[in-house]
GROMACS .gro file of C-alpha atoms in nm:
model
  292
    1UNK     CA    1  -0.015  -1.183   2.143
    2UNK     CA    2  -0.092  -0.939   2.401
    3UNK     CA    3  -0.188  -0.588   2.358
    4UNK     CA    4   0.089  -0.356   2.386
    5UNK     CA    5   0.049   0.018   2.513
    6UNK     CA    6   0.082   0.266   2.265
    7UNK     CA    7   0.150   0.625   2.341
    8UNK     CA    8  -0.032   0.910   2.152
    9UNK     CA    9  -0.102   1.252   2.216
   10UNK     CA   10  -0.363   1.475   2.037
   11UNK     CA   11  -0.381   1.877   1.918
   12UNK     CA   12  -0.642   2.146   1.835
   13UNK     CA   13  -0.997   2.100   1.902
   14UNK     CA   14  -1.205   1.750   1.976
   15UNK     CA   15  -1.435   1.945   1.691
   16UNK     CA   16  -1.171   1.966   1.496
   17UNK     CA   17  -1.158   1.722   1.146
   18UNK     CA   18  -0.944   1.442   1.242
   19UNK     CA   19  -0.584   1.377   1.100
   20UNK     CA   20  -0.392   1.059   1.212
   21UNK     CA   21   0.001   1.100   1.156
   22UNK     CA   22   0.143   0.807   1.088
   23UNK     CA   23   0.546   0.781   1.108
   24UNK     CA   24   0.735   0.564   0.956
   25UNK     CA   25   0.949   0.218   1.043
   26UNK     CA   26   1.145   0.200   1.376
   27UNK     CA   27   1.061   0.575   1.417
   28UNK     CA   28   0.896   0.795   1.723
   29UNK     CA   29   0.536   0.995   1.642
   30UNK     CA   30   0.772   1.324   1.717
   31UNK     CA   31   0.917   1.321   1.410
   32UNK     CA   32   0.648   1.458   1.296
   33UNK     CA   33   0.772   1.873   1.382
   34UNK     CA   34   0.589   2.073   1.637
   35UNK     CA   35   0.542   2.390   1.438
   36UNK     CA   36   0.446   2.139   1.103
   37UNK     CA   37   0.170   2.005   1.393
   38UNK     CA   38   0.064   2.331   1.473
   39UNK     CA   39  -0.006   2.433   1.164
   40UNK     CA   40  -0.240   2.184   1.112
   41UNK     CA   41  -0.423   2.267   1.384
   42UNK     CA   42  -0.428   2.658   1.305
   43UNK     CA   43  -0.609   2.525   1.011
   44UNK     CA   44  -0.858   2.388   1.212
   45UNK     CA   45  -0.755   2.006   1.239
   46UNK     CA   46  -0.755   1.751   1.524
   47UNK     CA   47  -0.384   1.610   1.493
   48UNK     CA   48  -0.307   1.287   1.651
   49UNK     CA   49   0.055   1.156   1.680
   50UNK     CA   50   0.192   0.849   1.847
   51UNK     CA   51   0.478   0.642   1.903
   52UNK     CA   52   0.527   0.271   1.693
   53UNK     CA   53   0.537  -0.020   1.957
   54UNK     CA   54   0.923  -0.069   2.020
   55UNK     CA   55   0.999   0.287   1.939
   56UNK     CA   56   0.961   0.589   2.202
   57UNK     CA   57   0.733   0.584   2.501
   58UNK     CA   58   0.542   0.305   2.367
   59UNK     CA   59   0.566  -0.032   2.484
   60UNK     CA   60   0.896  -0.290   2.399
   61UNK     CA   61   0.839  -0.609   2.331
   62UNK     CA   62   1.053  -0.947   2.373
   63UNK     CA   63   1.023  -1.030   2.044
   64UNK     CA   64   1.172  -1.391   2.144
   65UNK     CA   65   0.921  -1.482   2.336
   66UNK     CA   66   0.633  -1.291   2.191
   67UNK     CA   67   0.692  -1.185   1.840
   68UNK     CA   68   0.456  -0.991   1.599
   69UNK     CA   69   0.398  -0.920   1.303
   70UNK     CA   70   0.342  -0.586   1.019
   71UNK     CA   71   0.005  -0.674   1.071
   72UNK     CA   72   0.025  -0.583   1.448
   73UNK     CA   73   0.178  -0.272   1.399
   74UNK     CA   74  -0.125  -0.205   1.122
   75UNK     CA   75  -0.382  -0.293   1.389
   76UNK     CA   76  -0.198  -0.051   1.612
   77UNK     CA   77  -0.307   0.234   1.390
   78UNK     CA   78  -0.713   0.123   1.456
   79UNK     CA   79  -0.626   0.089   1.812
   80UNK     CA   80  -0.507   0.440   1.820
   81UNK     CA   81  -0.801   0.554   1.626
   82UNK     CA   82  -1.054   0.365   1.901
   83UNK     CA   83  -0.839   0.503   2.183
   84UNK     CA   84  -0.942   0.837   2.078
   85UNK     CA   85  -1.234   0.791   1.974
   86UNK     CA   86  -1.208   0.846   1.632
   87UNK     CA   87  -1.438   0.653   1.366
   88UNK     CA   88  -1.285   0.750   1.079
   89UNK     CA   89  -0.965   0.989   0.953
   90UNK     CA   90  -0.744   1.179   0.742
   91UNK     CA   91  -0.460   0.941   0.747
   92UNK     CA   92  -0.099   1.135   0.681
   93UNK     CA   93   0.199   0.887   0.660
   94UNK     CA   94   0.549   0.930   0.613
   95UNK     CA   95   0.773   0.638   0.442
   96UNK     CA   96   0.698   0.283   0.565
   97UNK     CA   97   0.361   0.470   0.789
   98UNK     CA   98   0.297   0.530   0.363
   99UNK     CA   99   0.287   0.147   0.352
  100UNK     CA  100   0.057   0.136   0.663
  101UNK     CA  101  -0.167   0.374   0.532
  102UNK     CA  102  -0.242   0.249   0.195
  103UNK     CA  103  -0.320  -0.067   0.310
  104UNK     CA  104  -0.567   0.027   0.580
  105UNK     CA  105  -0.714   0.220   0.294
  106UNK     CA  106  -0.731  -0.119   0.090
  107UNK     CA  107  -0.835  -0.351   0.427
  108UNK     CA  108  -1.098  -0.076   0.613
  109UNK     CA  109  -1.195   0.210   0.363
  110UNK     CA  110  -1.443   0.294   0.588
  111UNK     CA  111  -1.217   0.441   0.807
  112UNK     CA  112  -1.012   0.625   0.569
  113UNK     CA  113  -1.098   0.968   0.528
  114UNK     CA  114  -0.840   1.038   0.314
  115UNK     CA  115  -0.457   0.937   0.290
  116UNK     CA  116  -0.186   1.122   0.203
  117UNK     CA  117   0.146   0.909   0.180
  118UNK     CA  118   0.525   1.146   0.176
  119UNK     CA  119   0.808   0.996   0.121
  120UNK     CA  120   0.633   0.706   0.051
  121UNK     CA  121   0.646   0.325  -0.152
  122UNK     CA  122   0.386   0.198  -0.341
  123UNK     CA  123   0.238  -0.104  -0.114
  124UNK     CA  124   0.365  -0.436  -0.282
  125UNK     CA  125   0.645  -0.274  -0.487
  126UNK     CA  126   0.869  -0.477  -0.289
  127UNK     CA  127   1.091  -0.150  -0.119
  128UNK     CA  128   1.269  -0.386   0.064
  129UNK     CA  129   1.414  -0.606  -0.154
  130UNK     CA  130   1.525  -0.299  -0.390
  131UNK     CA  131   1.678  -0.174  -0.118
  132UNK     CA  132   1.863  -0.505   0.012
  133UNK     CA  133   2.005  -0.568  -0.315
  134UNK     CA  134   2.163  -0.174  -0.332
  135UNK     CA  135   2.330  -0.266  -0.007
  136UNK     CA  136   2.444  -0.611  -0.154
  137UNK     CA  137   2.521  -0.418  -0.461
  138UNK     CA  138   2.289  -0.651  -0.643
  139UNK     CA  139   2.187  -0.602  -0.981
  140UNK     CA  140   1.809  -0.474  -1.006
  141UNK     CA  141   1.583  -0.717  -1.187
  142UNK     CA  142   1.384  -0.486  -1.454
  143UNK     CA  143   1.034  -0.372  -1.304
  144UNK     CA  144   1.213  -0.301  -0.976
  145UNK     CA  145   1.141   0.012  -0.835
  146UNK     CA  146   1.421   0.306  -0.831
  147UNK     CA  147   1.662   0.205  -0.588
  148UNK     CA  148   1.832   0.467  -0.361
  149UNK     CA  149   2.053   0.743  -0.423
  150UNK     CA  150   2.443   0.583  -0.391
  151UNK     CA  151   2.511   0.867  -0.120
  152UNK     CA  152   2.247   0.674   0.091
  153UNK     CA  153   2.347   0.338  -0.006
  154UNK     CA  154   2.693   0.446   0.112
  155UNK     CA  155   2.637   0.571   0.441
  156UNK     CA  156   2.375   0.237   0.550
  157UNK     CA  157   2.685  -0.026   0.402
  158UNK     CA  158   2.891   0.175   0.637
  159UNK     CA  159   2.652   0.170   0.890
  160UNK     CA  160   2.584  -0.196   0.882
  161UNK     CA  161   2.978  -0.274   0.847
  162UNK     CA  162   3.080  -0.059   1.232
  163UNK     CA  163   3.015  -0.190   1.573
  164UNK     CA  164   2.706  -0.021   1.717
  165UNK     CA  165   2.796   0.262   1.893
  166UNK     CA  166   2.810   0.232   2.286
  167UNK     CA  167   2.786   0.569   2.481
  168UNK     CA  168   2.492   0.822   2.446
  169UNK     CA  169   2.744   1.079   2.292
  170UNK     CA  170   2.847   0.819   2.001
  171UNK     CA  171   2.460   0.678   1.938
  172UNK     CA  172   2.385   1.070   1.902
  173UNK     CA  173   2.639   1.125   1.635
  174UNK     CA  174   2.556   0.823   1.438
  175UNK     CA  175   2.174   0.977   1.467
  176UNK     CA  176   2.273   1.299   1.384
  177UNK     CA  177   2.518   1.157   1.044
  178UNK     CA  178   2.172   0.938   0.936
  179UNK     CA  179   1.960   1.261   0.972
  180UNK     CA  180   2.171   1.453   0.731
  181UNK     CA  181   2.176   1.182   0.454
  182UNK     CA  182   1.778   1.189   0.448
  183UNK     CA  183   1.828   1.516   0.465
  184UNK     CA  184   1.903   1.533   0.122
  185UNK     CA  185   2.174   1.793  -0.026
  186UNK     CA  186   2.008   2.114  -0.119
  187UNK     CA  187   1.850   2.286   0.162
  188UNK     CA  188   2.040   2.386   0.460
  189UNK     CA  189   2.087   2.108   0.759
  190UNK     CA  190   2.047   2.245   1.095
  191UNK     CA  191   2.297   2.063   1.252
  192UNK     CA  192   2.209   2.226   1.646
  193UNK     CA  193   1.847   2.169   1.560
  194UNK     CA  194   1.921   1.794   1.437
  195UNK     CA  195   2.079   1.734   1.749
  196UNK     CA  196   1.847   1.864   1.986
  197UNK     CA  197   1.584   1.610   1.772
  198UNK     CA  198   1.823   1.307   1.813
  199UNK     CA  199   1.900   1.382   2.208
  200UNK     CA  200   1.497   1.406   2.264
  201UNK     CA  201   1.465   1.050   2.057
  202UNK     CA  202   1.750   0.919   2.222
  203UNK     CA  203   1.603   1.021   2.576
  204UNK     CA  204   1.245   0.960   2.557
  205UNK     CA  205   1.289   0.633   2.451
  206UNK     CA  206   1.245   0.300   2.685
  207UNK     CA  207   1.475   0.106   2.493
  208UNK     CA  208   1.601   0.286   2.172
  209UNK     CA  209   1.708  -0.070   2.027
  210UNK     CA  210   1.397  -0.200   2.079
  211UNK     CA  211   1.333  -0.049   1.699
  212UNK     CA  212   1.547  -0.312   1.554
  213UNK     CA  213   1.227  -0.553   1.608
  214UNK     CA  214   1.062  -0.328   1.349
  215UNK     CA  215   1.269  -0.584   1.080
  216UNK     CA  216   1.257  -0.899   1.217
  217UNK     CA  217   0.876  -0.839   1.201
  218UNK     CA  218   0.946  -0.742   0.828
  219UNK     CA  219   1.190  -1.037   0.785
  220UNK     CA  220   0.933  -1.307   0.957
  221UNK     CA  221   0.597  -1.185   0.724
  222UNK     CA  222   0.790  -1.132   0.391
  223UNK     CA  223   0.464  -1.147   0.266
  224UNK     CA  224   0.301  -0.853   0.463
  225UNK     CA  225   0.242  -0.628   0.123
  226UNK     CA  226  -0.068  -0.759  -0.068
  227UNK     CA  227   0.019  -0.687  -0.425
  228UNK     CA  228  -0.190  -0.538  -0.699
  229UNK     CA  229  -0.410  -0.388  -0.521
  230UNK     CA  230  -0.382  -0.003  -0.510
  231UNK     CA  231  -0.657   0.029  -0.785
  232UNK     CA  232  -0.862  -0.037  -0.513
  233UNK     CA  233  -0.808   0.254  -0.297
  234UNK     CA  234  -1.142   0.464  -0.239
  235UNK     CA  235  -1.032   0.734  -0.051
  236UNK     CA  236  -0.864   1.078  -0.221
  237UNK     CA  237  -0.524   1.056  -0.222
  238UNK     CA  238  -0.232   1.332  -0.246
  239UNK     CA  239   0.132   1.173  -0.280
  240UNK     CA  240   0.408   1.394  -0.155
  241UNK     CA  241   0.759   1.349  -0.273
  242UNK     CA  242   1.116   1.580  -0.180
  243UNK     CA  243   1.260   1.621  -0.520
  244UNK     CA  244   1.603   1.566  -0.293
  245UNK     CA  245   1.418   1.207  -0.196
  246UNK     CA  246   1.751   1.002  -0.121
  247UNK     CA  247   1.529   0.649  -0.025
  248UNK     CA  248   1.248   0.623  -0.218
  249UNK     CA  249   1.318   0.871  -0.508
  250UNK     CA  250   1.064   0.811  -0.820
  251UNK     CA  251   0.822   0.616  -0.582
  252UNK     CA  252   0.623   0.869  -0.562
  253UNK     CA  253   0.508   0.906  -0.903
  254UNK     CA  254   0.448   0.567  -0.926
  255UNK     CA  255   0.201   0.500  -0.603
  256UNK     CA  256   0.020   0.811  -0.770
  257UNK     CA  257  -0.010   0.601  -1.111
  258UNK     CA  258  -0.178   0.336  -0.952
  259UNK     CA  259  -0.399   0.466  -0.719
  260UNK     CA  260  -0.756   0.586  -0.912
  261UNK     CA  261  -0.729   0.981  -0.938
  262UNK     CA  262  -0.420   1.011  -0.726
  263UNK     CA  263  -0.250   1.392  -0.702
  264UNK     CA  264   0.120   1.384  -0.700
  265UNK     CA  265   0.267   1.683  -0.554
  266UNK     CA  266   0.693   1.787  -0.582
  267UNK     CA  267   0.838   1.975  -0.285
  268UNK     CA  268   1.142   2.133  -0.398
  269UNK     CA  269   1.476   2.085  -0.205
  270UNK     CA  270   1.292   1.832   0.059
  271UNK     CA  271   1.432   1.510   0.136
  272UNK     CA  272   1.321   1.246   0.302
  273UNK     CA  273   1.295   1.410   0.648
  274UNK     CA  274   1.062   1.729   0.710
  275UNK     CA  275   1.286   2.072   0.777
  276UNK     CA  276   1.105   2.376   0.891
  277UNK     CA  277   1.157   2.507   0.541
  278UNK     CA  278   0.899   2.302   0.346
  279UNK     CA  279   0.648   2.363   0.652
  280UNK     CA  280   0.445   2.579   0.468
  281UNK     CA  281   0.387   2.410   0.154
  282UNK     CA  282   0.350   2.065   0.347
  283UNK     CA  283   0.054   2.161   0.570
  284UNK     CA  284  -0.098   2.406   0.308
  285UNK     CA  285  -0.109   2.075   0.066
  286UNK     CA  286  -0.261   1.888   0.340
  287UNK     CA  287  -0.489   2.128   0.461
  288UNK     CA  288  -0.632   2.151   0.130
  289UNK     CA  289  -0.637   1.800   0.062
  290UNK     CA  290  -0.799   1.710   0.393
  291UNK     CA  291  -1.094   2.035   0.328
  292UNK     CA  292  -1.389   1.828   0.217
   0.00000   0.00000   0.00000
């Protein structure tokens, strides 16, 4: 298929080391805070950010008429890397960018500085199938990985069961409600600041249901996970996990497991989103991790 345009931006110094954020399924490269970015670069790093095709100021795509694949939205990540000239990086991922990351560290190790995967599922674990059988209330076949907490289970059968919401005001809300599930229950939620996040995603995207191509490239490449082979990951890695993790709670522990000299780190109170509160601890962990 044809190249699609892919917005990025980049932080701090061209000097700088080089860390690629990498944000998860259907979501914009802003999620990834401001003042967590700045950080980063206070600690002497070149951040780069960027927008998923289908999601933000990147390019949409008729997926009828010229559909893609995972695999498209992995070569993305090199594309961004070329685009800024970048040989080789710190990769930092968030959920399914988790997925992304480990297996560029698996396909192009050479390019891999280090990873660090929050919030994350081990690559092959088969995350989506755990989580389609929660919805379905499915029993889990044993080996599965943890499957959600029921509070997020809840909220998604909802979801899926309502008419999508038509006006600005009512897609805002429904933004706002999924924010403070992955939110998680024990620190604060910002409400005013969670809106003012969903109202900029809302806004700055060119089609904000574009994202929904995100799964029927999942749903068209079942197969997109290679499995088994994590042991094979080079590059030092740090897992991050919220001990609040409402999605992918216990993955953590187990990508770490698997992955030669892995460091698994617990953020206390964190979810599966990144509040201002866990700031500190996230980019110290990453600034060390990304030092050598």
């Amino acid at each position: 298929m044809r190249d699609v345009n892919i917005w990025s931006e980049e932080f701090g110094s061209p000097s700088g080391t080089p860390i690629l954020l990498i944000m998860g399924s259907m979501s914009q490269g802003i999620l990834w805070p401001d003042a967590f970015v700045d950080r980063l670069v206070d600690g002497g790093r070149r951040v780069i950010r960027y927008d998923h095709r289908d999601t933000g100021r990147s390019d949409t795509v008729d997926f009828a008429t010229t559909p893609y694949t995972w695999h498209d939205i992995k070569n993305d990540v090199y594309r961004v890397l070329d685009t800024h000239g970048v040989d080789s990086a710190h990769l930092v991922c968030h959920s399914a960018g988790g997925l992304l990351g480990q297996f560029i560290a698996v396909e192009r190790p050479d390019r891999v500085r280090s990873l660090t995967v929050i919030g994350s599922s081990p690559l092959g674990g088969g995350e989506g199938q755990v989580l389609m059988r929660a919805l379905l209330g499915q029993p889990q076949p044993e080996g599965s990985l943890p499957e959600p907490s029921p509070e997020f289970v809840d909220f998604y059968r909802t979801l899926l069961a309502t008419a999508p919401p038509e006006t600005r005001q009512a897609r805002i809300d429904t933004m706002v409600a999924e924010q403070r599930v992955l939110h998680g229950t024990e620190l604060p939620f910002d409400e005013h600041a969670a809106r003012a996040l969903q109202e900029r995603i809302h806004d700055r995207a060119r089609d904000l249901s574009a994202t929904a191509n995100h799964r029927l490239a999942a749903a068209a490449e079942p197969n997109f996970e290679p499995v088994g082979v994590l042991h094979r990951v080079q590059a030092p890695t740090l897992v991050i996990e919220g001990s609040q993790e409402p999605v992918k709670r216990g993955h953590g522990a187990i990508i770490a497991e698997h992955i030669p000299d892995a460091r698994l780190t617990v953020i206390a109170g964190m979810g599966h989103t990144l509040p201002p509160q866990v700031h500190e601890e996230l980019a110290t962990a990453i600034l060390t991790h990304t030092a050598a």
